[in-house]
PDB file of C-alpha atoms and ligand atoms in Angstrom:
ATOM      1  CA  MET A 213     -20.667 -16.858  -6.754  1.00 71.00           C
ATOM      2  CA  CYS A 214     -19.412 -13.879  -4.790  1.00 93.00           C
ATOM      3  CA  ALA A 215     -16.106 -14.586  -3.085  1.00 98.00           C
ATOM      4  CA  LYS A 216     -15.474 -14.162   0.617  1.00 98.00           C
ATOM      5  CA  ILE A 217     -12.457 -12.012   1.394  1.00 98.00           C
ATOM      6  CA  LEU A 218      -9.387 -13.476   3.063  1.00 98.00           C
ATOM      7  CA  ASP A 219      -8.524 -10.388   5.073  1.00 98.00           C
ATOM      8  CA  GLY A 220      -4.756 -10.429   5.626  1.00 98.00           C
ATOM      9  CA  ARG A 221      -4.872  -7.310   7.794  1.00 98.00           C
ATOM     10  CA  LYS A 222      -7.423  -8.748  10.211  1.00 98.00           C
ATOM     11  CA  ILE A 223      -5.744 -12.170  10.432  1.00 98.00           C
ATOM     12  CA  SER A 224      -2.348 -10.489  10.882  1.00 98.00           C
ATOM     13  CA  LYS A 225      -3.679  -8.358  13.722  1.00 98.00           C
ATOM     14  CA  GLU A 226      -4.889 -11.466  15.572  1.00 98.00           C
ATOM     15  CA  ILE A 227      -1.551 -13.245  15.124  1.00 98.00           C
ATOM     16  CA  ARG A 228       0.501 -10.141  16.024  1.00 98.00           C
ATOM     17  CA  ASN A 229      -1.521  -9.663  19.224  1.00 98.00           C
ATOM     18  CA  ALA A 230      -0.747 -13.253  20.203  1.00 98.00           C
ATOM     19  CA  ILE A 231       2.956 -12.661  19.443  1.00 98.00           C
ATOM     20  CA  MET A 232       2.954  -9.465  21.528  1.00 98.00           C
ATOM     21  CA  ASN A 233       1.475 -11.355  24.502  1.00 98.00           C
ATOM     22  CA  GLU A 234       4.087 -14.072  24.151  1.00 98.00           C
ATOM     23  CA  VAL A 235       6.884 -11.482  24.015  1.00 98.00           C
ATOM     24  CA  HIS A 236       5.603  -9.926  27.263  1.00 98.00           C
ATOM     25  CA  HIS A 237       5.659 -13.355  28.853  1.00 98.00           C
ATOM     26  CA  LEU A 238       9.186 -14.119  27.601  1.00 98.00           C
ATOM     27  CA  LYS A 239      10.452 -10.762  28.903  1.00 97.00           C
ATOM     28  CA  ASP A 240       8.732 -11.008  32.285  1.00 97.00           C
ATOM     29  CA  HIS A 241       9.568 -14.633  33.046  1.00 96.00           C
ATOM     30  CA  TYR A 242      12.821 -15.323  31.218  1.00 96.00           C
ATOM     31  CA  GLY A 243      14.340 -11.915  30.426  1.00 97.00           C
ATOM     32  CA  ILE A 244      14.261 -12.752  26.710  1.00 97.00           C
ATOM     33  CA  THR A 245      13.651 -10.050  24.083  1.00 98.00           C
ATOM     34  CA  PRO A 246      13.553 -11.436  20.526  1.00 98.00           C
ATOM     35  CA  GLY A 247      15.833  -9.402  18.232  1.00 98.00           C
ATOM     36  CA  LEU A 248      15.753  -8.950  14.466  1.00 99.00           C
ATOM     37  CA  ALA A 249      18.413  -7.292  12.298  1.00 99.00           C
ATOM     38  CA  VAL A 250      17.356  -6.150   8.838  1.00 98.00           C
ATOM     39  CA  VAL A 251      20.024  -5.246   6.295  1.00 98.00           C
ATOM     40  CA  ILE A 252      19.235  -3.205   3.199  1.00 98.00           C
ATOM     41  CA  VAL A 253      21.740  -2.305   0.494  1.00 98.00           C
ATOM     42  CA  GLY A 254      21.129   0.476  -2.042  1.00 98.00           C
ATOM     43  CA  ASP A 255      18.287   2.886  -2.544  1.00 96.00           C
ATOM     44  CA  ASP A 256      15.392   0.962  -4.052  1.00 95.00           C
ATOM     45  CA  ASP A 257      12.365   2.927  -2.809  1.00 94.00           C
ATOM     46  CA  ALA A 258       9.973  -0.023  -2.535  1.00 93.00           C
ATOM     47  CA  SER A 259      12.539  -2.056  -0.562  1.00 96.00           C
ATOM     48  CA  HIS A 260      13.035   0.854   1.863  1.00 98.00           C
ATOM     49  CA  VAL A 261       9.271   1.020   2.413  1.00 96.00           C
ATOM     50  CA  TYR A 262       9.128  -2.734   3.139  1.00 97.00           C
ATOM     51  CA  VAL A 263      12.077  -2.492   5.543  1.00 98.00           C
ATOM     52  CA  SER A 264      10.531   0.353   7.496  1.00 98.00           C
ATOM     53  CA  MET A 265       7.271  -1.640   7.737  1.00 98.00           C
ATOM     54  CA  LYS A 266       9.262  -4.588   9.123  1.00 98.00           C
ATOM     55  CA  GLU A 267      11.009  -2.332  11.633  1.00 98.00           C
ATOM     56  CA  LYS A 268       7.727  -0.810  12.848  1.00 98.00           C
ATOM     57  CA  ALA A 269       6.075  -4.236  13.131  1.00 98.00           C
ATOM     58  CA  CYS A 270       8.999  -5.471  15.271  1.00 98.00           C
ATOM     59  CA  GLN A 271       8.813  -2.483  17.578  1.00 98.00           C
ATOM     60  CA  LYS A 272       5.049  -2.844  17.957  1.00 98.00           C
ATOM     61  CA  VAL A 273       5.251  -6.437  19.228  1.00 98.00           C
ATOM     62  CA  GLY A 274       8.142  -5.540  21.562  1.00 98.00           C
ATOM     63  CA  PHE A 275      11.083  -7.013  19.653  1.00 98.00           C
ATOM     64  CA  HIS A 276      14.565  -5.517  19.689  1.00 98.00           C
ATOM     65  CA  SER A 277      15.051  -4.193  16.153  1.00 98.00           C
ATOM     66  CA  GLU A 278      18.175  -3.077  14.284  1.00 98.00           C
ATOM     67  CA  VAL A 279      18.220  -1.801  10.697  1.00 98.00           C
ATOM     68  CA  TYR A 280      21.451  -1.471   8.709  1.00 98.00           C
ATOM     69  CA  LYS A 281      21.132   0.805   5.679  1.00 98.00           C
ATOM     70  CA  LEU A 282      24.166   0.374   3.440  1.00 98.00           C
ATOM     71  CA  PRO A 283      25.071   2.301   0.281  1.00 98.00           C
ATOM     72  CA  LYS A 284      24.729   0.652  -3.126  1.00 97.00           C
ATOM     73  CA  GLU A 285      28.540   0.620  -3.486  1.00 97.00           C
ATOM     74  CA  THR A 286      28.796  -1.858  -0.567  1.00 98.00           C
ATOM     75  CA  THR A 287      30.973  -4.832  -1.522  1.00 97.00           C
ATOM     76  CA  GLU A 288      30.152  -8.496  -1.027  1.00 97.00           C
ATOM     77  CA  LYS A 289      33.043  -8.688   1.450  1.00 98.00           C
ATOM     78  CA  GLU A 290      31.696  -5.806   3.557  1.00 98.00           C
ATOM     79  CA  LEU A 291      28.262  -7.405   3.634  1.00 98.00           C
ATOM     80  CA  LEU A 292      29.728 -10.765   4.657  1.00 98.00           C
ATOM     81  CA  THR A 293      31.640  -9.034   7.477  1.00 98.00           C
ATOM     82  CA  LEU A 294      28.440  -7.423   8.780  1.00 98.00           C
ATOM     83  CA  ILE A 295      26.652 -10.789   8.669  1.00 98.00           C
ATOM     84  CA  ASP A 296      29.536 -12.348  10.624  1.00 98.00           C
ATOM     85  CA  GLU A 297      29.065  -9.697  13.315  1.00 98.00           C
ATOM     86  CA  LEU A 298      25.314 -10.247  13.426  1.00 98.00           C
ATOM     87  CA  ASN A 299      25.794 -14.038  13.545  1.00 98.00           C
ATOM     88  CA  HIS A 300      27.812 -13.477  16.745  1.00 98.00           C
ATOM     89  CA  ASN A 301      25.576 -10.750  18.224  1.00 98.00           C
ATOM     90  CA  GLU A 302      23.637 -12.237  21.148  1.00 97.00           C
ATOM     91  CA  LYS A 303      20.931  -9.584  20.983  1.00 98.00           C
ATOM     92  CA  ILE A 304      20.097 -10.678  17.439  1.00 98.00           C
ATOM     93  CA  ASN A 305      18.077 -13.868  16.946  1.00 98.00           C
ATOM     94  CA  GLY A 306      17.074 -13.291  13.336  1.00 98.00           C
ATOM     95  CA  ILE A 307      18.853 -11.764  10.338  1.00 99.00           C
ATOM     96  CA  LEU A 308      17.161 -10.652   7.130  1.00 98.00           C
ATOM     97  CA  VAL A 309      18.911  -9.214   4.101  1.00 98.00           C
ATOM     98  CA  GLN A 310      16.323  -7.396   1.999  1.00 98.00           C
ATOM     99  CA  LEU A 311      16.212  -8.552  -1.641  1.00 97.00           C
ATOM    100  CA  PRO A 312      16.900  -7.682  -4.364  1.00 96.00           C
ATOM    101  CA  LEU A 313      20.559  -6.844  -3.739  1.00 98.00           C
ATOM    102  CA  PRO A 314      22.452  -4.571  -6.148  1.00 96.00           C
ATOM    103  CA  LYS A 315      24.045  -6.187  -9.207  1.00 95.00           C
ATOM    104  CA  GLY A 316      27.407  -7.787  -8.462  1.00 94.00           C
ATOM    105  CA  ILE A 317      26.355  -9.172  -5.068  1.00 97.00           C
ATOM    106  CA  ASP A 318      25.557 -12.882  -5.064  1.00 97.00           C
ATOM    107  CA  GLU A 319      22.281 -13.302  -3.146  1.00 97.00           C
ATOM    108  CA  ASN A 320      22.755 -17.021  -2.524  1.00 96.00           C
ATOM    109  CA  LEU A 321      26.270 -16.446  -1.172  1.00 97.00           C
ATOM    110  CA  ILE A 322      24.985 -13.760   1.203  1.00 98.00           C
ATOM    111  CA  ASN A 323      21.964 -15.758   2.378  1.00 97.00           C
ATOM    112  CA  SER A 324      24.050 -18.843   2.967  1.00 96.00           C
ATOM    113  CA  HIS A 325      26.407 -16.844   5.189  1.00 98.00           C
ATOM    114  CA  ILE A 326      23.623 -16.255   7.713  1.00 98.00           C
ATOM    115  CA  LEU A 327      23.624 -18.910  10.439  1.00 98.00           C
ATOM    116  CA  PRO A 328      20.753 -21.301   9.589  1.00 98.00           C
ATOM    117  CA  MET A 329      19.372 -20.843  13.119  1.00 98.00           C
ATOM    118  CA  LYS A 330      19.143 -17.048  12.522  1.00 98.00           C
ATOM    119  CA  ASP A 331      17.847 -17.372   8.933  1.00 98.00           C
ATOM    120  CA  VAL A 332      14.303 -16.114   9.574  1.00 98.00           C
ATOM    121  CA  ASP A 333      13.733 -15.698   5.815  1.00 98.00           C
ATOM    122  CA  GLY A 334      14.323 -19.413   5.282  1.00 98.00           C
ATOM    123  CA  PHE A 335      16.541 -18.701   2.259  1.00 98.00           C
ATOM    124  CA  HIS A 336      19.693 -20.516   3.482  1.00 98.00           C
ATOM    125  CA  ALA A 337      20.336 -23.719   1.518  1.00 97.00           C
ATOM    126  CA  VAL A 338      20.025 -25.722   4.768  1.00 98.00           C
ATOM    127  CA  ASN A 339      16.540 -24.365   5.495  1.00 98.00           C
ATOM    128  CA  ALA A 340      15.448 -24.615   1.853  1.00 98.00           C
ATOM    129  CA  GLY A 341      16.677 -28.233   1.792  1.00 98.00           C
ATOM    130  CA  LYS A 342      14.938 -29.102   5.039  1.00 98.00           C
ATOM    131  CA  LEU A 343      11.674 -27.670   3.718  1.00 98.00           C
ATOM    132  CA  LEU A 344      11.999 -29.898   0.663  1.00 98.00           C
ATOM    133  CA  LEU A 345      12.694 -32.941   2.852  1.00 98.00           C
ATOM    134  CA  GLY A 346       9.726 -32.174   5.100  1.00 96.00           C
ATOM    135  CA  GLU A 347      11.952 -31.478   8.104  1.00 97.00           C
ATOM    136  CA  GLU A 348      11.464 -28.712  10.675  1.00 97.00           C
ATOM    137  CA  SER A 349      12.918 -25.490   9.246  1.00 97.00           C
ATOM    138  CA  PHE A 350      12.386 -21.771   8.827  1.00 98.00           C
ATOM    139  CA  VAL A 351       9.778 -21.415   6.093  1.00 98.00           C
ATOM    140  CA  PRO A 352      10.019 -18.332   3.799  1.00 98.00           C
ATOM    141  CA  CYS A 353       7.588 -15.688   5.019  1.00 98.00           C
ATOM    142  CA  THR A 354       5.395 -15.054   1.963  1.00 98.00           C
ATOM    143  CA  PRO A 355       4.575 -18.711   1.199  1.00 98.00           C
ATOM    144  CA  LYS A 356       4.123 -19.356   4.923  1.00 98.00           C
ATOM    145  CA  GLY A 357       1.607 -16.483   5.007  1.00 99.00           C
ATOM    146  CA  ILE A 358      -0.098 -17.818   1.890  1.00 99.00           C
ATOM    147  CA  LEU A 359      -0.610 -21.228   3.507  1.00 98.00           C
ATOM    148  CA  GLU A 360      -1.912 -19.582   6.683  1.00 98.00           C
ATOM    149  CA  LEU A 361      -4.500 -17.699   4.589  1.00 98.00           C
ATOM    150  CA  ILE A 362      -5.542 -20.845   2.711  1.00 98.00           C
ATOM    151  CA  LYS A 363      -5.952 -22.704   6.013  1.00 98.00           C
ATOM    152  CA  ARG A 364      -8.298 -19.962   7.243  1.00 98.00           C
ATOM    153  CA  THR A 365     -10.810 -21.143   4.602  1.00 98.00           C
ATOM    154  CA  GLU A 366     -11.018 -24.388   6.642  1.00 98.00           C
ATOM    155  CA  GLU A 367     -11.173 -26.346   3.375  1.00 97.00           C
ATOM    156  CA  ASP A 368      -9.550 -29.779   3.271  1.00 97.00           C
ATOM    157  CA  LEU A 369      -6.663 -29.395   0.813  1.00 98.00           C
ATOM    158  CA  THR A 370      -6.202 -33.138   0.268  1.00 98.00           C
ATOM    159  CA  GLY A 371      -6.396 -33.962  -3.424  1.00 98.00           C
ATOM    160  CA  LYS A 372      -7.188 -30.374  -4.412  1.00 98.00           C
ATOM    161  CA  HIS A 373      -5.458 -29.122  -7.531  1.00 98.00           C
ATOM    162  CA  ALA A 374      -3.273 -26.129  -6.664  1.00 99.00           C
ATOM    163  CA  VAL A 375      -1.801 -24.092  -9.501  1.00 99.00           C
ATOM    164  CA  VAL A 376       1.067 -21.824  -8.491  1.00 99.00           C
ATOM    165  CA  ILE A 377       2.024 -19.173 -11.025  1.00 98.00           C
ATOM    166  CA  GLY A 378       5.667 -18.158 -10.520  1.00 98.00           C
ATOM    167  CA  ARG A 379       8.737 -20.238  -9.704  1.00 98.00           C
ATOM    168  CA  SER A 380      10.828 -17.844  -7.582  1.00 98.00           C
ATOM    169  CA  ASN A 381      12.872 -19.149  -4.659  1.00 97.00           C
ATOM    170  CA  ILE A 382      11.117 -16.589  -2.435  1.00 97.00           C
ATOM    171  CA  VAL A 383       7.489 -17.463  -3.213  1.00 98.00           C
ATOM    172  CA  GLY A 384       6.574 -19.875  -6.018  1.00 98.00           C
ATOM    173  CA  LYS A 385       8.850 -22.849  -5.312  1.00 98.00           C
ATOM    174  CA  PRO A 386       8.356 -22.941  -1.514  1.00 98.00           C
ATOM    175  CA  ALA A 387       4.587 -22.333  -1.923  1.00 98.00           C
ATOM    176  CA  GLY A 388       4.462 -25.407  -4.166  1.00 98.00           C
ATOM    177  CA  VAL A 389       6.333 -27.509  -1.606  1.00 98.00           C
ATOM    178  CA  LEU A 390       4.061 -26.357   1.244  1.00 98.00           C
ATOM    179  CA  LEU A 391       0.916 -27.193  -0.727  1.00 98.00           C
ATOM    180  CA  LEU A 392       2.357 -30.598  -1.619  1.00 98.00           C
ATOM    181  CA  LYS A 393       2.893 -31.220   2.090  1.00 98.00           C
ATOM    182  CA  GLU A 394      -0.822 -30.513   2.578  1.00 98.00           C
ATOM    183  CA  ASN A 395      -1.562 -33.292   0.074  1.00 98.00           C
ATOM    184  CA  ALA A 396      -2.628 -30.976  -2.723  1.00 98.00           C
ATOM    185  CA  THR A 397      -1.790 -31.887  -6.320  1.00 98.00           C
ATOM    186  CA  VAL A 398       0.544 -29.098  -7.387  1.00 98.00           C
ATOM    187  CA  THR A 399       1.271 -27.565 -10.780  1.00 98.00           C
ATOM    188  CA  ILE A 400       3.857 -24.803 -10.987  1.00 98.00           C
ATOM    189  CA  CYS A 401       3.491 -22.497 -13.992  1.00 98.00           C
ATOM    190  CA  HIS A 402       6.064 -19.925 -15.116  1.00 98.00           C
ATOM    191  CA  SER A 403       7.036 -17.620 -17.953  1.00 97.00           C
ATOM    192  CA  LYS A 404       7.779 -20.528 -20.302  1.00 98.00           C
ATOM    193  CA  THR A 405       4.551 -22.423 -19.531  1.00 98.00           C
ATOM    194  CA  LYS A 406       2.453 -23.127 -22.607  1.00 98.00           C
ATOM    195  CA  ASN A 407      -1.229 -22.273 -22.302  1.00 97.00           C
ATOM    196  CA  LEU A 408      -1.294 -20.828 -18.791  1.00 98.00           C
ATOM    197  CA  GLU A 409      -5.049 -20.358 -19.080  1.00 98.00           C
ATOM    198  CA  LYS A 410      -5.642 -24.104 -19.530  1.00 98.00           C
ATOM    199  CA  HIS A 411      -3.794 -24.823 -16.255  1.00 98.00           C
ATOM    200  CA  VAL A 412      -5.412 -22.046 -14.222  1.00 98.00           C
ATOM    201  CA  LYS A 413      -8.896 -23.081 -15.398  1.00 98.00           C
ATOM    202  CA  MET A 414      -8.375 -26.487 -13.730  1.00 98.00           C
ATOM    203  CA  ALA A 415      -7.250 -25.070 -10.385  1.00 98.00           C
ATOM    204  CA  ASP A 416      -9.141 -25.474  -7.113  1.00 98.00           C
ATOM    205  CA  ILE A 417      -6.495 -23.210  -5.579  1.00 99.00           C
ATOM    206  CA  VAL A 418      -4.715 -20.454  -7.522  1.00 99.00           C
ATOM    207  CA  VAL A 419      -1.568 -18.862  -6.089  1.00 99.00           C
ATOM    208  CA  ALA A 420      -0.353 -16.023  -8.302  1.00 98.00           C
ATOM    209  CA  ALA A 421       3.149 -14.713  -7.612  1.00 98.00           C
ATOM    210  CA  VAL A 422       4.656 -13.199 -10.731  1.00 98.00           C
ATOM    211  CA  GLY A 423       4.212  -9.431 -10.452  1.00 96.00           C
ATOM    212  CA  VAL A 424       2.363  -9.043 -13.763  1.00 97.00           C
ATOM    213  CA  PRO A 425      -0.632  -6.794 -13.118  1.00 98.00           C
ATOM    214  CA  GLU A 426      -3.975  -8.575 -13.645  1.00 98.00           C
ATOM    215  CA  LEU A 427      -2.443 -11.453 -15.612  1.00 98.00           C
ATOM    216  CA  ILE A 428      -5.111 -13.795 -14.231  1.00 98.00           C
ATOM    217  CA  LYS A 429      -8.528 -12.845 -15.587  1.00 98.00           C
ATOM    218  CA  GLY A 430     -11.914 -13.737 -14.135  1.00 98.00           C
ATOM    219  CA  ASP A 431     -12.769 -16.162 -16.953  1.00 98.00           C
ATOM    220  CA  MET A 432      -9.659 -18.224 -16.085  1.00 98.00           C
ATOM    221  CA  ILE A 433     -10.963 -18.945 -12.571  1.00 98.00           C
ATOM    222  CA  LYS A 434     -12.893 -22.144 -11.907  1.00 98.00           C
ATOM    223  CA  ASP A 435     -16.171 -21.700  -9.994  1.00 98.00           C
ATOM    224  CA  GLY A 436     -15.507 -21.950  -6.259  1.00 98.00           C
ATOM    225  CA  ALA A 437     -11.701 -21.742  -6.466  1.00 98.00           C
ATOM    226  CA  ILE A 438      -9.583 -20.249  -3.690  1.00 98.00           C
ATOM    227  CA  VAL A 439      -7.562 -17.384  -5.180  1.00 99.00           C
ATOM    228  CA  ILE A 440      -4.427 -16.056  -3.503  1.00 99.00           C
ATOM    229  CA  ASP A 441      -2.742 -13.034  -5.046  1.00 98.00           C
ATOM    230  CA  ALA A 442       0.866 -12.425  -3.995  1.00 98.00           C
ATOM    231  CA  GLY A 443       1.564  -9.979  -6.831  1.00 97.00           C
ATOM    232  CA  THR A 444       2.284  -6.336  -6.129  1.00 93.00           C
ATOM    233  CA  ARG A 445       3.051  -3.781  -8.797  1.00 94.00           C
ATOM    234  CA  LYS A 446       2.482  -0.038  -8.749  1.00 92.00           C
ATOM    235  CA  VAL A 447       0.334   1.083 -11.685  1.00 93.00           C
ATOM    236  CA  ASN A 448      -0.371   4.828 -11.819  1.00 94.00           C
ATOM    237  CA  GLY A 449       0.505   5.088  -8.137  1.00 91.00           C
ATOM    238  CA  LYS A 450      -1.900   2.281  -7.178  1.00 94.00           C
ATOM    239  CA  LEU A 451      -0.895  -1.190  -5.939  1.00 94.00           C
ATOM    240  CA  VAL A 452      -2.176  -3.853  -8.347  1.00 97.00           C
ATOM    241  CA  GLY A 453      -2.046  -7.635  -7.967  1.00 98.00           C
ATOM    242  CA  ASP A 454      -1.591 -10.469 -10.466  1.00 98.00           C
ATOM    243  CA  VAL A 455      -5.338 -11.188 -10.431  1.00 98.00           C
ATOM    244  CA  ALA A 456      -8.148  -9.079 -11.932  1.00 98.00           C
ATOM    245  CA  PHE A 457      -9.868  -8.842  -8.553  1.00 98.00           C
ATOM    246  CA  GLU A 458     -13.396  -7.698  -9.499  1.00 97.00           C
ATOM    247  CA  GLU A 459     -13.828 -10.330 -12.236  1.00 98.00           C
ATOM    248  CA  ALA A 460     -12.219 -13.121 -10.216  1.00 98.00           C
ATOM    249  CA  SER A 461     -14.367 -12.339  -7.143  1.00 98.00           C
ATOM    250  CA  LYS A 462     -17.454 -13.326  -9.156  1.00 98.00           C
ATOM    251  CA  LYS A 463     -16.066 -16.844  -9.670  1.00 98.00           C
ATOM    252  CA  ALA A 464     -13.941 -17.628  -6.599  1.00 98.00           C
ATOM    253  CA  SER A 465     -15.197 -18.870  -3.219  1.00 98.00           C
ATOM    254  CA  TRP A 466     -12.369 -17.053  -1.403  1.00 98.00           C
ATOM    255  CA  ILE A 467     -10.005 -14.358  -2.597  1.00 98.00           C
ATOM    256  CA  THR A 468      -7.252 -12.129  -1.197  1.00 98.00           C
ATOM    257  CA  PRO A 469      -7.323  -8.391  -1.936  1.00 98.00           C
ATOM    258  CA  VAL A 470      -4.282  -6.338  -2.988  1.00 98.00           C
ATOM    259  CA  PRO A 471      -3.328  -4.531  -0.843  1.00 97.00           C
ATOM    260  CA  GLY A 472      -4.401  -6.102   2.446  1.00 98.00           C
ATOM    261  CA  GLY A 473      -4.116  -9.800   1.602  1.00 98.00           C
ATOM    262  CA  VAL A 474      -0.759 -11.559   1.380  1.00 98.00           C
ATOM    263  CA  GLY A 475       1.361  -8.432   2.095  1.00 97.00           C
ATOM    264  CA  PRO A 476       0.588  -8.022   5.814  1.00 98.00           C
ATOM    265  CA  MET A 477       0.886 -11.794   6.298  1.00 98.00           C
ATOM    266  CA  THR A 478       4.479 -11.773   5.027  1.00 98.00           C
ATOM    267  CA  ILE A 479       5.574  -9.429   7.806  1.00 98.00           C
ATOM    268  CA  THR A 480       3.510 -11.326  10.379  1.00 98.00           C
ATOM    269  CA  MET A 481       5.253 -14.568   9.426  1.00 99.00           C
ATOM    270  CA  LEU A 482       8.608 -12.798   9.780  1.00 99.00           C
ATOM    271  CA  LEU A 483       7.612 -11.943  13.356  1.00 99.00           C
ATOM    272  CA  GLU A 484       6.597 -15.577  13.950  1.00 98.00           C
ATOM    273  CA  ASN A 485       9.910 -16.837  12.584  1.00 99.00           C
ATOM    274  CA  THR A 486      11.885 -14.367  14.718  1.00 98.00           C
ATOM    275  CA  LEU A 487       9.989 -15.394  17.844  1.00 98.00           C
ATOM    276  CA  LYS A 488      10.682 -19.046  17.007  1.00 98.00           C
ATOM    277  CA  ALA A 489      14.401 -18.238  16.504  1.00 98.00           C
ATOM    278  CA  ALA A 490      14.580 -16.487  19.879  1.00 98.00           C
ATOM    279  CA  LYS A 491      12.896 -19.373  21.674  1.00 97.00           C
ATOM    280  CA  THR A 492      15.067 -22.079  20.105  1.00 97.00           C
ATOM    281  CA  GLN A 493      18.281 -20.129  20.679  1.00 97.00           C
ATOM    282  CA  CYS A 494      17.482 -19.791  24.373  1.00 90.00           C
ATOM    283  CA  GLU A 495      16.630 -23.465  24.938  1.00 79.00           C
TER     284      GLU A 495
HETATM  285  N1  LIG B 227      12.137  -9.076  -1.087  1.00 69.21           N
HETATM  286  C1  LIG B 227      10.862  -9.374  -1.397  1.00 69.21           C
HETATM  287  N2  LIG B 227      10.346 -10.271  -0.538  1.00 69.21           N
HETATM  288  C2  LIG B 227      11.317 -10.535   0.365  1.00 69.21           C
HETATM  289  C3  LIG B 227      11.385 -11.382   1.508  1.00 69.21           C
HETATM  290  O1  LIG B 227      10.431 -12.094   1.870  1.00 69.21           O
HETATM  291  N3  LIG B 227      12.575 -11.376   2.173  1.00 69.21           N
HETATM  292  C4  LIG B 227      13.640 -10.621   1.775  1.00 69.21           C
HETATM  293  N4  LIG B 227      14.750 -10.710   2.485  1.00 69.21           N
HETATM  294  N5  LIG B 227      13.599  -9.838   0.712  1.00 69.21           N
HETATM  295  C5  LIG B 227      12.450  -9.794   0.011  1.00 69.21           C
END
């Protein structure tokens, strides 16, 4: 088997064009410009790159975009004060605090200070709880993008065995919940899982989200599996995923590349969530 590529760049472009058209319509007919505020604390290089990509993507689709770059010495109290201001700012429909935050700042406390209706990351306990209950909510961007990619295969997910590797609140856990909602049978593996290979070998769908370069080898992939790689690590200046791409491509039916698979979809889903926030706040 030679896998077909799930091209996150191409799919993102289609979705972003549709968002751009909708933004034009909202501006022309209702005077609404969706607005996103992104807050970054400290000087983690990779996080700054992601934030500038988010800012550019917002500008390109016609959103109002504000970026707050705060020094690493910023206190929890100062961050909470900024979030209060953004919660009250009528130009801002969505608020995102880039993770990770510096040591000493409680991420859950910060995320749960964002108004749930502006929580376009879907990290607030209210949105996370609603996702678990199957209620309408903001869905975290990376798992939302992962599901969008899987749906592009047009495979029926009912009864398929999905193995998610990674149990983070940002990717692994919500990805598991989303796949469960699609009637897949879900196994979540993590660093304490015994015999990871045994689990992955049984998977019709593999979602890898641990950030361990090429942890998942080709001989672990079942023939015809759908393989989604959400891992990104720099190795010798090159971005490498959690899956050994060349080997896995020989076994999988569909596979995402790194870069150009899940990454662009994450930002696209952030745009979708911000557009949704703007529309619901103006109802
Ligand atoms: N850091 C890595 N991924 C994400 C994300 O999806 N949202 C935020 N806020 N921070 C991140």
